[in-house]
């Protein structure tokens, strides 16, 4: 998952490189750049957490950031800022990452009990 989330972050960075250089491109680019890369960084932090509570806390942040990234991808898609084919693969990967993280949080909570 470390590699997968890092690769996703790199894809988000590449996406941001093709945004138009106007107000909407810069604003949306900054937002998705932050959330899309934050998910990977926080997943890495979750792997180094010292307790189950720490793991759950960091994974919850990953879930929030990934969900925010999905929001921005949906907005980019609806506003037709970039090619839809590129966005579809990113949205699919983001959905899969969210599903894995949600499952991991549930497992960690069950193991904590």
PDB file of C-alpha atoms in Angstrom:
ATOM      1  CA  UNK A   1       0.000   0.000   0.000  1.00  0.00           C
ATOM      2  CA  UNK A   2       2.919   2.364   0.601  1.00  0.00           C
ATOM      3  CA  UNK A   3       3.970   1.985  -3.008  1.00  0.00           C
ATOM      4  CA  UNK A   4       0.403   2.189  -4.287  1.00  0.00           C
ATOM      5  CA  UNK A   5      -0.431   5.393  -2.424  1.00  0.00           C
ATOM      6  CA  UNK A   6       2.893   6.923  -3.467  1.00  0.00           C
ATOM      7  CA  UNK A   7       2.223   6.071  -7.121  1.00  0.00           C
ATOM      8  CA  UNK A   8      -1.227   7.616  -6.778  1.00  0.00           C
ATOM      9  CA  UNK A   9       0.330  10.781  -5.331  1.00  0.00           C
ATOM     10  CA  UNK A  10       2.712  10.937  -8.296  1.00  0.00           C
ATOM     11  CA  UNK A  11      -0.243  10.599 -10.673  1.00  0.00           C
ATOM     12  CA  UNK A  12      -1.978  13.493  -8.915  1.00  0.00           C
ATOM     13  CA  UNK A  13       1.160  15.620  -9.271  1.00  0.00           C
ATOM     14  CA  UNK A  14       1.286  14.814 -12.998  1.00  0.00           C
ATOM     15  CA  UNK A  15      -2.402  15.705 -13.292  1.00  0.00           C
ATOM     16  CA  UNK A  16      -1.754  19.086 -11.684  1.00  0.00           C
ATOM     17  CA  UNK A  17       0.941  19.814 -14.265  1.00  0.00           C
ATOM     18  CA  UNK A  18      -1.655  19.901 -17.054  1.00  0.00           C
ATOM     19  CA  UNK A  19      -4.144  22.221 -15.380  1.00  0.00           C
ATOM     20  CA  UNK A  20      -4.733  25.546 -17.107  1.00  0.00           C
ATOM     21  CA  UNK A  21      -2.813  28.497 -15.720  1.00  0.00           C
ATOM     22  CA  UNK A  22      -5.872  30.446 -14.630  1.00  0.00           C
ATOM     23  CA  UNK A  23      -7.627  31.046 -11.325  1.00  0.00           C
ATOM     24  CA  UNK A  24      -9.663  27.820 -11.382  1.00  0.00           C
ATOM     25  CA  UNK A  25      -6.692  25.714 -12.485  1.00  0.00           C
ATOM     26  CA  UNK A  26      -4.455  27.068  -9.737  1.00  0.00           C
ATOM     27  CA  UNK A  27      -7.097  26.848  -7.004  1.00  0.00           C
ATOM     28  CA  UNK A  28      -8.277  23.339  -7.804  1.00  0.00           C
ATOM     29  CA  UNK A  29      -4.725  22.234  -8.575  1.00  0.00           C
ATOM     30  CA  UNK A  30      -3.508  23.375  -5.161  1.00  0.00           C
ATOM     31  CA  UNK A  31      -6.369  21.632  -3.377  1.00  0.00           C
ATOM     32  CA  UNK A  32      -6.060  18.270  -5.130  1.00  0.00           C
ATOM     33  CA  UNK A  33      -2.259  18.419  -4.977  1.00  0.00           C
ATOM     34  CA  UNK A  34      -2.455  18.783  -1.192  1.00  0.00           C
ATOM     35  CA  UNK A  35      -5.087  16.120  -0.536  1.00  0.00           C
ATOM     36  CA  UNK A  36      -3.791  13.632  -3.117  1.00  0.00           C
ATOM     37  CA  UNK A  37      -0.254  13.686  -1.752  1.00  0.00           C
ATOM     38  CA  UNK A  38      -1.327  13.908   1.892  1.00  0.00           C
ATOM     39  CA  UNK A  39      -3.045  10.526   1.695  1.00  0.00           C
ATOM     40  CA  UNK A  40       0.262   8.872   0.775  1.00  0.00           C
ATOM     41  CA  UNK A  41       2.236  10.716   3.445  1.00  0.00           C
ATOM     42  CA  UNK A  42      -0.287   9.868   6.150  1.00  0.00           C
ATOM     43  CA  UNK A  43      -0.420   6.221   5.096  1.00  0.00           C
ATOM     44  CA  UNK A  44       3.328   6.098   5.518  1.00  0.00           C
ATOM     45  CA  UNK A  45       2.935   7.643   8.984  1.00  0.00           C
ATOM     46  CA  UNK A  46       0.281   5.033   9.845  1.00  0.00           C
ATOM     47  CA  UNK A  47       2.804   2.310   9.071  1.00  0.00           C
ATOM     48  CA  UNK A  48       5.096   3.758  11.736  1.00  0.00           C
ATOM     49  CA  UNK A  49       2.443   4.373  14.372  1.00  0.00           C
ATOM     50  CA  UNK A  50       3.332   3.179  17.857  1.00  0.00           C
ATOM     51  CA  UNK A  51      -0.090   1.880  18.821  1.00  0.00           C
ATOM     52  CA  UNK A  52      -3.291   0.560  17.310  1.00  0.00           C
ATOM     53  CA  UNK A  53      -4.954   3.840  18.243  1.00  0.00           C
ATOM     54  CA  UNK A  54      -2.228   5.690  16.345  1.00  0.00           C
ATOM     55  CA  UNK A  55      -2.739   3.470  13.299  1.00  0.00           C
ATOM     56  CA  UNK A  56      -6.487   4.064  13.361  1.00  0.00           C
ATOM     57  CA  UNK A  57      -6.002   7.803  13.764  1.00  0.00           C
ATOM     58  CA  UNK A  58      -3.616   8.083  10.825  1.00  0.00           C
ATOM     59  CA  UNK A  59      -5.683   5.775   8.622  1.00  0.00           C
ATOM     60  CA  UNK A  60      -8.721   7.932   9.368  1.00  0.00           C
ATOM     61  CA  UNK A  61      -6.780  10.930   8.067  1.00  0.00           C
ATOM     62  CA  UNK A  62      -5.877   8.939   4.943  1.00  0.00           C
ATOM     63  CA  UNK A  63      -9.577   8.168   4.446  1.00  0.00           C
ATOM     64  CA  UNK A  64     -10.531  11.840   4.797  1.00  0.00           C
ATOM     65  CA  UNK A  65      -7.813  13.028   2.425  1.00  0.00           C
ATOM     66  CA  UNK A  66      -8.647  10.352  -0.150  1.00  0.00           C
ATOM     67  CA  UNK A  67     -12.323  11.284   0.033  1.00  0.00           C
ATOM     68  CA  UNK A  68     -11.435  14.953  -0.456  1.00  0.00           C
ATOM     69  CA  UNK A  69      -9.293  13.966  -3.437  1.00  0.00           C
ATOM     70  CA  UNK A  70     -12.285  12.131  -4.893  1.00  0.00           C
ATOM     71  CA  UNK A  71     -14.373  15.288  -4.486  1.00  0.00           C
ATOM     72  CA  UNK A  72     -11.815  17.311  -6.462  1.00  0.00           C
ATOM     73  CA  UNK A  73     -11.564  14.627  -9.153  1.00  0.00           C
ATOM     74  CA  UNK A  74     -15.352  14.657  -9.509  1.00  0.00           C
ATOM     75  CA  UNK A  75     -15.362  18.461  -9.755  1.00  0.00           C
ATOM     76  CA  UNK A  76     -12.581  18.430 -12.355  1.00  0.00           C
ATOM     77  CA  UNK A  77     -14.558  15.852 -14.312  1.00  0.00           C
ATOM     78  CA  UNK A  78     -17.840  17.772 -14.130  1.00  0.00           C
ATOM     79  CA  UNK A  79     -16.156  21.059 -15.065  1.00  0.00           C
ATOM     80  CA  UNK A  80     -14.335  19.326 -17.949  1.00  0.00           C
ATOM     81  CA  UNK A  81     -10.976  20.797 -16.945  1.00  0.00           C
ATOM     82  CA  UNK A  82      -8.974  17.825 -18.267  1.00  0.00           C
ATOM     83  CA  UNK A  83      -9.584  14.689 -20.341  1.00  0.00           C
ATOM     84  CA  UNK A  84     -12.196  12.403 -18.796  1.00  0.00           C
ATOM     85  CA  UNK A  85     -10.288   9.226 -19.711  1.00  0.00           C
ATOM     86  CA  UNK A  86      -7.386  10.282 -17.489  1.00  0.00           C
ATOM     87  CA  UNK A  87      -9.745  11.119 -14.636  1.00  0.00           C
ATOM     88  CA  UNK A  88     -11.616   7.815 -14.831  1.00  0.00           C
ATOM     89  CA  UNK A  89      -8.507   5.772 -14.040  1.00  0.00           C
ATOM     90  CA  UNK A  90      -7.553   8.126 -11.203  1.00  0.00           C
ATOM     91  CA  UNK A  91     -11.062   7.965  -9.761  1.00  0.00           C
ATOM     92  CA  UNK A  92     -11.062   4.162  -9.930  1.00  0.00           C
ATOM     93  CA  UNK A  93      -7.712   3.964  -8.156  1.00  0.00           C
ATOM     94  CA  UNK A  94      -8.859   6.472  -5.558  1.00  0.00           C
ATOM     95  CA  UNK A  95     -12.041   4.437  -4.919  1.00  0.00           C
ATOM     96  CA  UNK A  96      -9.978   1.287  -4.441  1.00  0.00           C
ATOM     97  CA  UNK A  97      -7.599   3.026  -2.045  1.00  0.00           C
ATOM     98  CA  UNK A  98     -10.543   4.312   0.002  1.00  0.00           C
ATOM     99  CA  UNK A  99     -12.077   0.817   0.137  1.00  0.00           C
ATOM    100  CA  UNK A 100      -8.795  -0.709   1.328  1.00  0.00           C
ATOM    101  CA  UNK A 101      -8.308   1.995   3.955  1.00  0.00           C
ATOM    102  CA  UNK A 102     -11.866   1.650   5.276  1.00  0.00           C
ATOM    103  CA  UNK A 103     -11.378  -2.114   5.529  1.00  0.00           C
ATOM    104  CA  UNK A 104      -8.035  -1.608   7.288  1.00  0.00           C
ATOM    105  CA  UNK A 105      -9.626   0.744   9.816  1.00  0.00           C
ATOM    106  CA  UNK A 106     -12.367  -1.811  10.546  1.00  0.00           C
ATOM    107  CA  UNK A 107      -9.786  -4.558  10.986  1.00  0.00           C
ATOM    108  CA  UNK A 108      -7.648  -2.410  13.279  1.00  0.00           C
ATOM    109  CA  UNK A 109     -10.683  -1.530  15.400  1.00  0.00           C
ATOM    110  CA  UNK A 110     -11.693  -5.194  15.670  1.00  0.00           C
ATOM    111  CA  UNK A 111      -8.143  -6.195  16.621  1.00  0.00           C
ATOM    112  CA  UNK A 112      -8.077  -3.474  19.279  1.00  0.00           C
ATOM    113  CA  UNK A 113     -11.102  -5.019  21.000  1.00  0.00           C
TER     114      UNK A 113
END
